[in-house]
PDB file of C-alpha atoms in Angstrom:
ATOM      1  CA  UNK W 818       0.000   0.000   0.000  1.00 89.00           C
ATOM      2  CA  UNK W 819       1.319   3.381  -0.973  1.00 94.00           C
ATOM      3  CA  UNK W 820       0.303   6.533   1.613  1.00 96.00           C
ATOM      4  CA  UNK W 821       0.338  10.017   0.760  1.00 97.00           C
ATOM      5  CA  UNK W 822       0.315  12.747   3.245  1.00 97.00           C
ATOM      6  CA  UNK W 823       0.075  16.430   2.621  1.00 97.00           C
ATOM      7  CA  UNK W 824       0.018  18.432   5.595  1.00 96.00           C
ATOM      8  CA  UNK W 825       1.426  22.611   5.671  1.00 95.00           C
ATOM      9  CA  UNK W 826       1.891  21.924   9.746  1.00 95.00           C
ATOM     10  CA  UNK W 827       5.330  19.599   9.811  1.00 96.00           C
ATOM     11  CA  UNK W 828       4.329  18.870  13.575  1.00 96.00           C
ATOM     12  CA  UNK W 829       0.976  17.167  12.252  1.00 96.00           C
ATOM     13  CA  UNK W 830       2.588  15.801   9.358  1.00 96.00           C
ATOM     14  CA  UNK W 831       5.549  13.928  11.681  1.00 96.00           C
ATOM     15  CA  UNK W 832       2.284  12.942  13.541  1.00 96.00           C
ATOM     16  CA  UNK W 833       0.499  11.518  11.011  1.00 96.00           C
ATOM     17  CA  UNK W 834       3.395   9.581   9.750  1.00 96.00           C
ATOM     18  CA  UNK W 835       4.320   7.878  13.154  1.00 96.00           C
ATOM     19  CA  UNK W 836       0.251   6.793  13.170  1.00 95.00           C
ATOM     20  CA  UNK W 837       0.302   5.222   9.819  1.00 95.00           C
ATOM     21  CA  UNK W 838       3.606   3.422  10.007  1.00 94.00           C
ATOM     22  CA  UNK W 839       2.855   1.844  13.308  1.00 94.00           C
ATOM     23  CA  UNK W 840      -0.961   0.668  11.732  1.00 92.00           C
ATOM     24  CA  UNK W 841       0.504   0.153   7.856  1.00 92.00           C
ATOM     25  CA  UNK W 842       4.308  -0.979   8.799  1.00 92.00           C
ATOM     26  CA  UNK W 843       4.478  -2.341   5.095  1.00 90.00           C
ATOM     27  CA  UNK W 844       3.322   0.494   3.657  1.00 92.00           C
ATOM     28  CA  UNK W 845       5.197   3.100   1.528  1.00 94.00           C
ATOM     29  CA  UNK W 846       4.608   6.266   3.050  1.00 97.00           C
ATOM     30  CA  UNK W 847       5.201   9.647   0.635  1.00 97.00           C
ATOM     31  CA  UNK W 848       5.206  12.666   2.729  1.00 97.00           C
ATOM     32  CA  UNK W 849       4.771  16.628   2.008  1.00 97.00           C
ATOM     33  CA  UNK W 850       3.807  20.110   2.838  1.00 96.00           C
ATOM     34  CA  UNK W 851       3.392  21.026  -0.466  1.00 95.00           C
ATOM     35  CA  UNK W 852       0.674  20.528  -2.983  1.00 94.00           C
ATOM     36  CA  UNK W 853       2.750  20.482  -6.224  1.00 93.00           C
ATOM     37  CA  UNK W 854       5.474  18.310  -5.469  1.00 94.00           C
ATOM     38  CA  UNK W 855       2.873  16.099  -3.772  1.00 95.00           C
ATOM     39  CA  UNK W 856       1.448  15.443  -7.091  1.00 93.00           C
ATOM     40  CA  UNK W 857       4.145  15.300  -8.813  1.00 91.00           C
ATOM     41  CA  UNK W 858       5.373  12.436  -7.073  1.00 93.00           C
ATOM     42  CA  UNK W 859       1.555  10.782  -7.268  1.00 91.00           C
ATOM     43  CA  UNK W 860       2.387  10.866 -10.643  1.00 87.00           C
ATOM     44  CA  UNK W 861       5.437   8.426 -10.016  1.00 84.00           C
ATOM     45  CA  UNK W 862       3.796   6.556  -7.584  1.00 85.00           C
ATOM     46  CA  UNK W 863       0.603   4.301  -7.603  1.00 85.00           C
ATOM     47  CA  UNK W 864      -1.391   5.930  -4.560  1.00 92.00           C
ATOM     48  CA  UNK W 865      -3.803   3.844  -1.917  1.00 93.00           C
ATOM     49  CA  UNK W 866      -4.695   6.357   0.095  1.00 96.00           C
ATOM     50  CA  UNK W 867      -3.930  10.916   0.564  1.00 97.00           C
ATOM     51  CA  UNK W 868      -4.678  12.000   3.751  1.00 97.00           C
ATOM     52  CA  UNK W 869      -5.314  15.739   2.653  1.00 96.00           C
ATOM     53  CA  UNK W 870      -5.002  18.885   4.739  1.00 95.00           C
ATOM     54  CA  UNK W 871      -7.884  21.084   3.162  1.00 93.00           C
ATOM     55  CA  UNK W 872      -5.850  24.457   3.728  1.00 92.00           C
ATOM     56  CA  UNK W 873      -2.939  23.811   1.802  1.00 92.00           C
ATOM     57  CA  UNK W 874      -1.424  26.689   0.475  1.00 88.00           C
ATOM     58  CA  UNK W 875      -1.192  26.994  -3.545  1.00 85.00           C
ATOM     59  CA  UNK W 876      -3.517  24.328  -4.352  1.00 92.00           C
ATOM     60  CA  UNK W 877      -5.903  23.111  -1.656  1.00 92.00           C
ATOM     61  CA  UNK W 878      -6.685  20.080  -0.140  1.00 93.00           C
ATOM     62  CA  UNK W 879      -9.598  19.506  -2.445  1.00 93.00           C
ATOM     63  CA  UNK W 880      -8.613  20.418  -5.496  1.00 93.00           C
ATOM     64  CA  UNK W 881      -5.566  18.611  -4.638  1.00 95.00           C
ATOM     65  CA  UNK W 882      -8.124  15.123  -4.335  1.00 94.00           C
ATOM     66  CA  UNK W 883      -9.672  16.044  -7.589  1.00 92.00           C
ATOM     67  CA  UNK W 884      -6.384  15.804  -9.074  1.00 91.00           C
ATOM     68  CA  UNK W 885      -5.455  12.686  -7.305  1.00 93.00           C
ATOM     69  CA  UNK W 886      -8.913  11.156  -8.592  1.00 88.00           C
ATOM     70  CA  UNK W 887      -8.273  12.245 -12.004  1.00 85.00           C
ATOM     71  CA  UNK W 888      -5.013  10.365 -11.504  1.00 84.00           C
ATOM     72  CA  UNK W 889      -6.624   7.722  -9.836  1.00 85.00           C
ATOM     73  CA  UNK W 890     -10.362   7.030  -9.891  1.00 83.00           C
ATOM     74  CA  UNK W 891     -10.171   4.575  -6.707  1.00 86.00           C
ATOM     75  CA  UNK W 892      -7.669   6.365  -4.291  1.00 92.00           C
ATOM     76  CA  UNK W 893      -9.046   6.704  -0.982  1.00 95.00           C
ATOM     77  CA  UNK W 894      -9.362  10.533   0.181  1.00 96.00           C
ATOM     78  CA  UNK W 895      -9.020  11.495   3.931  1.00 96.00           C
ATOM     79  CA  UNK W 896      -9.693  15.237   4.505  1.00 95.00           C
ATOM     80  CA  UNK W 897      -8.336  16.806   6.871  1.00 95.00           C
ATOM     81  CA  UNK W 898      -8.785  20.207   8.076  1.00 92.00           C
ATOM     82  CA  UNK W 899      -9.817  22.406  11.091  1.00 90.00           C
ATOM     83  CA  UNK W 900     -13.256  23.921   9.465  1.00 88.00           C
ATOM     84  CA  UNK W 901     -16.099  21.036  10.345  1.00 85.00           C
ATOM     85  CA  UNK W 902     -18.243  22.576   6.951  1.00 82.00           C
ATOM     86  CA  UNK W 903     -15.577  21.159   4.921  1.00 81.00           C
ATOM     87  CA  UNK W 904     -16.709  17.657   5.839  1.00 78.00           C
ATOM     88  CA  UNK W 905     -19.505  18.430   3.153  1.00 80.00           C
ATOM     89  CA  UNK W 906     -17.308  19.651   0.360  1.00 83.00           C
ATOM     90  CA  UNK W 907     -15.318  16.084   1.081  1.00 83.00           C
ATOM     91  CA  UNK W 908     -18.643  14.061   0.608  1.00 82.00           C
ATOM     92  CA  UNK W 909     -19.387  15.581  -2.431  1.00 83.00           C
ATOM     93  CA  UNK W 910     -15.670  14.787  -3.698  1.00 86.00           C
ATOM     94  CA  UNK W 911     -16.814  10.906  -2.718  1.00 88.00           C
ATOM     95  CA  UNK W 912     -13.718  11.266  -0.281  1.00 92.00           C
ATOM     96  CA  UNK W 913     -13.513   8.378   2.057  1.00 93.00           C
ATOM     97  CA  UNK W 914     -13.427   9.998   5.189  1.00 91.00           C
ATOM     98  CA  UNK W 915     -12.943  13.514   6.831  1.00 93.00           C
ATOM     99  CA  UNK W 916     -11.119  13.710   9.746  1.00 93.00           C
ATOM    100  CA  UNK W 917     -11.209  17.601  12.354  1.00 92.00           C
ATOM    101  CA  UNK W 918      -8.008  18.422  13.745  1.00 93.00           C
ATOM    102  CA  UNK W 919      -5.974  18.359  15.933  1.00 94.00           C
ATOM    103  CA  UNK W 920      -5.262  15.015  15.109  1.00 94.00           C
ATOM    104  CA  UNK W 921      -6.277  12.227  17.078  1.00 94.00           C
ATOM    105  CA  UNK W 922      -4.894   8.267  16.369  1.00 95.00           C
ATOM    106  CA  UNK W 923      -8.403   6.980  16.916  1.00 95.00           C
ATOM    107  CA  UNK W 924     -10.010   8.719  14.064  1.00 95.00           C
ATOM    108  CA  UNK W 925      -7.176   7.929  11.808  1.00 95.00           C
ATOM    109  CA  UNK W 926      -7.155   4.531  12.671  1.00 94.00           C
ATOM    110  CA  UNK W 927     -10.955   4.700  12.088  1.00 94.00           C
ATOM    111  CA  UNK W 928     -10.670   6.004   8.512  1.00 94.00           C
ATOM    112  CA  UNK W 929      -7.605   3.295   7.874  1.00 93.00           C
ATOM    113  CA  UNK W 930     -10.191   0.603   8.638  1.00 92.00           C
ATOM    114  CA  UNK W 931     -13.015   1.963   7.228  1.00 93.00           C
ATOM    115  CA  UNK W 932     -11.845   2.658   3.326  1.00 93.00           C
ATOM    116  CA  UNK W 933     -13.983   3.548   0.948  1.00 90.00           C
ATOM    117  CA  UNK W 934     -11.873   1.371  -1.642  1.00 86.00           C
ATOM    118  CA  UNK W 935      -9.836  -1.678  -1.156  1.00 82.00           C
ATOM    119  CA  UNK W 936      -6.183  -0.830  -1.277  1.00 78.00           C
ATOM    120  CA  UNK W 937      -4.753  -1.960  -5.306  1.00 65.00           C
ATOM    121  CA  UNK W 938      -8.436  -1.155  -6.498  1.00 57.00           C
ATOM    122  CA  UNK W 939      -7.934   0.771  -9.766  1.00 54.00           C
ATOM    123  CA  UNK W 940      -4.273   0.669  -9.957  1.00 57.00           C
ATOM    124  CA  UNK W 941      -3.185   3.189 -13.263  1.00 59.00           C
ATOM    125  CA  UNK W 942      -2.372   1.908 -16.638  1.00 65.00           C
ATOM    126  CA  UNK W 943       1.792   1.472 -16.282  1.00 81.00           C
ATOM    127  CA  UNK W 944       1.832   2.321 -20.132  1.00 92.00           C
ATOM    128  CA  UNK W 945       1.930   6.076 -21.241  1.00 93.00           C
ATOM    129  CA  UNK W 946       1.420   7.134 -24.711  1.00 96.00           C
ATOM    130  CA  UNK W 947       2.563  10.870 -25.584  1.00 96.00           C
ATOM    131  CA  UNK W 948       0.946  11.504 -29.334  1.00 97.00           C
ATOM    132  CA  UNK W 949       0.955  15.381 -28.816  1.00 96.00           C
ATOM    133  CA  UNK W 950       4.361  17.255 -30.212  1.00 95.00           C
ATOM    134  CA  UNK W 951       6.726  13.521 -30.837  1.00 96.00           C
ATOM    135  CA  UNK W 952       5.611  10.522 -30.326  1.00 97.00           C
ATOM    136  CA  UNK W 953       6.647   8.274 -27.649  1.00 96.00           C
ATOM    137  CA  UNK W 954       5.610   5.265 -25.009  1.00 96.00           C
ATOM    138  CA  UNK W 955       6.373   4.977 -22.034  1.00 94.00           C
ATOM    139  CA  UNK W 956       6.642   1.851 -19.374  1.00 91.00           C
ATOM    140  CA  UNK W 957       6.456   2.803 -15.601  1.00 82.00           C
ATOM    141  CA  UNK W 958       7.922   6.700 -16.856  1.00 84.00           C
ATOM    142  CA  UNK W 959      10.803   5.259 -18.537  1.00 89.00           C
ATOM    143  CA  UNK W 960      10.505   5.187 -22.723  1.00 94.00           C
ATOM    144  CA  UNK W 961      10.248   1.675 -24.026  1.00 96.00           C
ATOM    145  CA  UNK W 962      13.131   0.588 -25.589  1.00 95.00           C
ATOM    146  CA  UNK W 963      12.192  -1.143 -28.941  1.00 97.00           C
ATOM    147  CA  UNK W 964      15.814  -2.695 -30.867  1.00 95.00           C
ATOM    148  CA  UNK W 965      13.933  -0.832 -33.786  1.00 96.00           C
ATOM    149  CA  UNK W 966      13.200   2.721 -34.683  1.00 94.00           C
ATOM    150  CA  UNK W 967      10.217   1.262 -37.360  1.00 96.00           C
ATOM    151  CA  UNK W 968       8.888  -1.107 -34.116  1.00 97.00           C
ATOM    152  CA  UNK W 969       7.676   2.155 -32.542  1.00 97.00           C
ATOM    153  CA  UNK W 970       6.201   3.537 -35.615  1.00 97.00           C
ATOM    154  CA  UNK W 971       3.862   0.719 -35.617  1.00 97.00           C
ATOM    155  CA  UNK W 972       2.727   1.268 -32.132  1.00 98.00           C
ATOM    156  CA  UNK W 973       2.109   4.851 -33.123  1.00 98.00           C
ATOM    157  CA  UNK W 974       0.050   3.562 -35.558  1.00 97.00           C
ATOM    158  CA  UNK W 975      -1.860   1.441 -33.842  1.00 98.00           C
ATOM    159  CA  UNK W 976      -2.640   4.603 -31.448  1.00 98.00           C
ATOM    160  CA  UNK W 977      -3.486   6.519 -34.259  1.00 97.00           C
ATOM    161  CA  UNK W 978      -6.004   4.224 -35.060  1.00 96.00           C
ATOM    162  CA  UNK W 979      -7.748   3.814 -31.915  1.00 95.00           C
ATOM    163  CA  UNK W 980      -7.793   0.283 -31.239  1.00 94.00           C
ATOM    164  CA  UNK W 981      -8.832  -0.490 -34.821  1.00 96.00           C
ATOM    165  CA  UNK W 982      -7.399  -3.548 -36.451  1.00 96.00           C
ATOM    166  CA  UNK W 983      -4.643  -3.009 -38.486  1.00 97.00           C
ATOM    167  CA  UNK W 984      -3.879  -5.362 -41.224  1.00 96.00           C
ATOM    168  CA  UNK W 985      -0.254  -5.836 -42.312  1.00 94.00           C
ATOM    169  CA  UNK W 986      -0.715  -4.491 -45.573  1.00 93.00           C
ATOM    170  CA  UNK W 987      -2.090  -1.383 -44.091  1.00 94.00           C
ATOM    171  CA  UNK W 988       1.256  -1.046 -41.822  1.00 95.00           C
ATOM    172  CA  UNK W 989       3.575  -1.564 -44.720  1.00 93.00           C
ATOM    173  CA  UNK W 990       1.535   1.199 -46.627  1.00 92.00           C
ATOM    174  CA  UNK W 991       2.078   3.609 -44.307  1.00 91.00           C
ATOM    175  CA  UNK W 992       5.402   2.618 -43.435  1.00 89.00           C
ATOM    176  CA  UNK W 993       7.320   2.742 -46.496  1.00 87.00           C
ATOM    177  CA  UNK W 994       4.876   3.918 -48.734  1.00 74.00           C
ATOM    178  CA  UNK W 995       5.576   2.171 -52.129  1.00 69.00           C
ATOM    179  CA  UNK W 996       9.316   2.369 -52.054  1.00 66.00           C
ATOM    180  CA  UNK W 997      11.293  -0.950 -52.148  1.00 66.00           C
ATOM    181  CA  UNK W 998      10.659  -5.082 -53.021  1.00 76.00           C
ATOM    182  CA  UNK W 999       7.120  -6.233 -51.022  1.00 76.00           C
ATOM    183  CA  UNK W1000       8.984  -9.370 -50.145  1.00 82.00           C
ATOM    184  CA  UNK W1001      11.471  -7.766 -48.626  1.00 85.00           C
ATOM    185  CA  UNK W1002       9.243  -5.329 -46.302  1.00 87.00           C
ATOM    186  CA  UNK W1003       7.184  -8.556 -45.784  1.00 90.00           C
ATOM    187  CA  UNK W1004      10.034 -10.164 -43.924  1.00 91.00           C
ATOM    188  CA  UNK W1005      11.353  -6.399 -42.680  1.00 91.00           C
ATOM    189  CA  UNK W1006       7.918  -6.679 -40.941  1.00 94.00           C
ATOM    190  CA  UNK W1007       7.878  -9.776 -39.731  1.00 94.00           C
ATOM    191  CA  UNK W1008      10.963  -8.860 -37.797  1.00 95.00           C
ATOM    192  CA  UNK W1009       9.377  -5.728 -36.686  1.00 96.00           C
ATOM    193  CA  UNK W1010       6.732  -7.757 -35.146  1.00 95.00           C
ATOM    194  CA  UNK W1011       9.066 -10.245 -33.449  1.00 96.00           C
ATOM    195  CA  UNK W1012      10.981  -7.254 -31.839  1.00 96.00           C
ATOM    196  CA  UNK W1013       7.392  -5.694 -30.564  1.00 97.00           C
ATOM    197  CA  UNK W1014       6.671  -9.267 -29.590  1.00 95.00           C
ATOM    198  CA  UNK W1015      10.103  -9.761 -27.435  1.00 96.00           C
ATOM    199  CA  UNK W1016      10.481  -6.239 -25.749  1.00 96.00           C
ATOM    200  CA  UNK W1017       6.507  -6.292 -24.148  1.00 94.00           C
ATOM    201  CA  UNK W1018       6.926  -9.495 -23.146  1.00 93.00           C
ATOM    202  CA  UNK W1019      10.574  -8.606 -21.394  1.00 92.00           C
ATOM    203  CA  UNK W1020       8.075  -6.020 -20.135  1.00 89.00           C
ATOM    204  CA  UNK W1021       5.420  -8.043 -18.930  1.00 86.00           C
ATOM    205  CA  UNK W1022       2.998  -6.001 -21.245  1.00 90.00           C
ATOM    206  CA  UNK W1023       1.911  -7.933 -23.896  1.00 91.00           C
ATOM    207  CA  UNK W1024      -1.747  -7.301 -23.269  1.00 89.00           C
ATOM    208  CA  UNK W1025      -1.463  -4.157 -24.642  1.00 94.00           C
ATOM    209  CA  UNK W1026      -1.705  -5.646 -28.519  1.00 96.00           C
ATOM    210  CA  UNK W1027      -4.501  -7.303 -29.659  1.00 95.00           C
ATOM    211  CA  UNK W1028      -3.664  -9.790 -32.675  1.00 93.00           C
ATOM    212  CA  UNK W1029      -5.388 -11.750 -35.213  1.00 91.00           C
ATOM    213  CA  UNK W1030      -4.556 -12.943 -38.126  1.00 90.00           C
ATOM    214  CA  UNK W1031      -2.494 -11.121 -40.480  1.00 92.00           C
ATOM    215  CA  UNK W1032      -3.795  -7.774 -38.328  1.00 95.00           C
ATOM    216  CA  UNK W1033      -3.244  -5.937 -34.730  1.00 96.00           C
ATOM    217  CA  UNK W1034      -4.645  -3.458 -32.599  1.00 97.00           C
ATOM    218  CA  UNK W1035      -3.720  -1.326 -29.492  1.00 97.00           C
ATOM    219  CA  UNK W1036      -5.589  -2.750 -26.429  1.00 94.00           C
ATOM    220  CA  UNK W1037      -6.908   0.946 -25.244  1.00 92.00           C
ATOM    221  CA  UNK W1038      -7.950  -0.008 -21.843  1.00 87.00           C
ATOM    222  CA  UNK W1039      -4.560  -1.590 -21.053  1.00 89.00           C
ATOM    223  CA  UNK W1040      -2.542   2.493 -21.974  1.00 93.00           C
ATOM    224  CA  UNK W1041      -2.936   5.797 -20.951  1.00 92.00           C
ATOM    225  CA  UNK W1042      -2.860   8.212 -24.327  1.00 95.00           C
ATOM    226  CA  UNK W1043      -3.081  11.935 -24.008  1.00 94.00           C
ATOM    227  CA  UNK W1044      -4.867  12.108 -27.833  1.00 95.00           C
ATOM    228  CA  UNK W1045      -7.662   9.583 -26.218  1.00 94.00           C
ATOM    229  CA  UNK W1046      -8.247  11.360 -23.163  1.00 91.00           C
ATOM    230  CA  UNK W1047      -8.851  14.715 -24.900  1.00 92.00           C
ATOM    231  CA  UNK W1048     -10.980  13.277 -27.119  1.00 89.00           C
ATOM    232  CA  UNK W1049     -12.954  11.798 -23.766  1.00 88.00           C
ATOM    233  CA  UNK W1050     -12.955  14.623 -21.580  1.00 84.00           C
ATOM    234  CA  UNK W1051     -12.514  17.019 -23.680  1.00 82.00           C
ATOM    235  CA  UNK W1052     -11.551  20.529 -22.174  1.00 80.00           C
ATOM    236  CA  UNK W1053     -11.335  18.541 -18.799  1.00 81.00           C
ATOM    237  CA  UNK W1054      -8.642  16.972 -19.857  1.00 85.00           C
ATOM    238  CA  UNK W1055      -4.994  17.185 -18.615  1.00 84.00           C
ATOM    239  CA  UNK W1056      -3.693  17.110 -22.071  1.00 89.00           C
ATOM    240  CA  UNK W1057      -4.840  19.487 -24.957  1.00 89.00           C
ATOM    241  CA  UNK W1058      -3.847  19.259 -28.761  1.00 92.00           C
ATOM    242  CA  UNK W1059      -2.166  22.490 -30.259  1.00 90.00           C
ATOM    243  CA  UNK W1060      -1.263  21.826 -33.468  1.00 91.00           C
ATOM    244  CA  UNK W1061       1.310  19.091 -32.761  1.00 94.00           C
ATOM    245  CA  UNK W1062       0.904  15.529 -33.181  1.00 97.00           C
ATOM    246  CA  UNK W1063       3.408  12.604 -33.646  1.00 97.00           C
ATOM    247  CA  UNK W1064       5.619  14.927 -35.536  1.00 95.00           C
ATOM    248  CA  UNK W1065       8.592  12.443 -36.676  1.00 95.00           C
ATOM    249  CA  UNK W1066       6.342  10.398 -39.033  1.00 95.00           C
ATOM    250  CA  UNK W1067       4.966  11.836 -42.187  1.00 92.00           C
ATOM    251  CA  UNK W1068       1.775   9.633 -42.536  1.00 93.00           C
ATOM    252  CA  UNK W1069       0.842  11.185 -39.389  1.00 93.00           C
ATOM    253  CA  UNK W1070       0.847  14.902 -41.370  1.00 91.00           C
ATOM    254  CA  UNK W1071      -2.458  13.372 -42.582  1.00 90.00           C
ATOM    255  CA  UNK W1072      -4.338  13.487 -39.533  1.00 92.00           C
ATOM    256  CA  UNK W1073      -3.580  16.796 -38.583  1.00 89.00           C
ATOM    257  CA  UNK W1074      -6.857  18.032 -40.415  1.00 88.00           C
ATOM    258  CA  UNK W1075      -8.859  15.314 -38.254  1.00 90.00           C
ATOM    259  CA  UNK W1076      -7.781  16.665 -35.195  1.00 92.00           C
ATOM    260  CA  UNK W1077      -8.322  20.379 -36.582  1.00 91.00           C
ATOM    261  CA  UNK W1078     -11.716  19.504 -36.805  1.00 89.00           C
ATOM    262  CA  UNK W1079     -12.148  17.942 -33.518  1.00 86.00           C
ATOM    263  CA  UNK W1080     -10.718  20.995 -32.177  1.00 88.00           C
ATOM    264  CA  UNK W1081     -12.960  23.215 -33.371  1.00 87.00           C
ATOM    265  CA  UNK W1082     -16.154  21.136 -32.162  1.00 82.00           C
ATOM    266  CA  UNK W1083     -14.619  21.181 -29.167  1.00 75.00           C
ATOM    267  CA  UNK W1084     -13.912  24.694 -28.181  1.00 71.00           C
ATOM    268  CA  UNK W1085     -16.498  26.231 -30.831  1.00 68.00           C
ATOM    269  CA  UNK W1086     -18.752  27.499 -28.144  1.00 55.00           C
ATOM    270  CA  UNK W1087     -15.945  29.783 -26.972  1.00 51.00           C
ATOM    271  CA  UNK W1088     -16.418  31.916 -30.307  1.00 45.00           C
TER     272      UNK W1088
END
């Protein structure tokens, strides 16, 4: 179980700490004072459970949790704060408990026991895939490291088309266009696909390609993409397309107009 505690008081904070290390002694406890580098680390770190202090400086305790939830849906909020109206604000945040300070071991003990979530529940996608400006994926925050330059092309083509199959023929077309012998991108290919094949399974992430017959597709549930998450949530979203989109490959020049037009559906109420 991973624990994150933001708390501006470092006398509270210490406090806290020493309470959820004696009741969680296996736990991985990430500790701040600071709502930015708190998240910043969440984003390195799979978290459990935030205990929050609602009067953070910068960004708040609850905004803080909204960010956390965006992160991930099934982390288990406990508020924390001085002001006994907040408790309301935390409900409607589906936080899993609110504790009033001072602190006091019993209550956090009492929200430890009582989570709204089972610790693991809703772990994030360890796969990243950055589509916006160059293309890249990433496994755990480090870039996956394909033997091939053309391996990765085909994975951004299989994000580019959304979990679509994606016949071979369609991958060679795109690839190299209609330059050089078929047979000999035929067995280019089939090396390609060996090399995709060895380095996800090195990385225990196999799951992420779907294949059939002659054809593959990106598993979307199994990655995080910033292009599919716009599309989703729209202005919501963390990540917003300007322009820029896999920029290293030329077939992707194509889609550009796409994603001009999904642009302007989006924001065209802001004109």
């Amino acid at each position: 179980m991973t624990i994150l505690v933001v708390e501006k008081n470092r006398a509270t904070l210490k406090e806290a700490c020493e309470i959820l290390q004696r009741q969680q002694p296996d736990a991985k406890i990430l500790q701040f004072t600071d709502s930015p580098n708190a998240l910043a680390a969440a984003r390195e770190n799979e978290i459990d459970v935030a205990c929050l202090d609602t009067a953070l400086p910068e960004m708040d305790g609850l905004l803080l949790g909204r960010y956390l939830k965006d992160l991930y849906p099934s982390v288990n909020l406990i508020m924390m704060t001085k002001v006994r109206a907040t408790a309301f604000d935390a409900m409607e945040l589906r936080a899993s408990g609110c504790i009033l300070l001072p602190l006091a071991e019993k209550d956090l003990n009492r929200e430890l026991r009582e989570l709204r979530y089972p610790p693991g529940e809703g772990k994030k996608n360890r796969v990243f895939v950055q589509t916006f400006g160059n293309f890249e994926i990433f496994a755990d925050g480090v870039p996956i490291p394909f033997k091939y330059t053309r391996t990765k092309e085909i994975v951004a083509l299989l994000i580019n088309n959304k979990g679509v199959q994606t016949t071979n023929g369609e991958i060679i077309a795109s690839l190299w266009e209609d330059d050089g012998d078929p047979r000999v991108k035929t067995s280019y290919l089939s090396n390609l696909r060996q090399d995709l094949q060895n380095t996800l399974s090195d990385l225990g992430l196999t799951e992420i390609i779907i294949k059939q017959r002659g054809s593959m597709a990106i598993a979307r549930d199994k990655v995080e993409c910033d292009l599919y998450e716009w599309i989703d949530k729209k202005r919501k979203s963390r990540y917003q397309y300007h322009g820029d989109y896999m920029n290293q490959f030329s077939w992707a020049e194509f889609v550009h107009a796409e994603l001009d037009e999904i642009s302007d559906e989006l924001y065209e109420d802001e004109y």
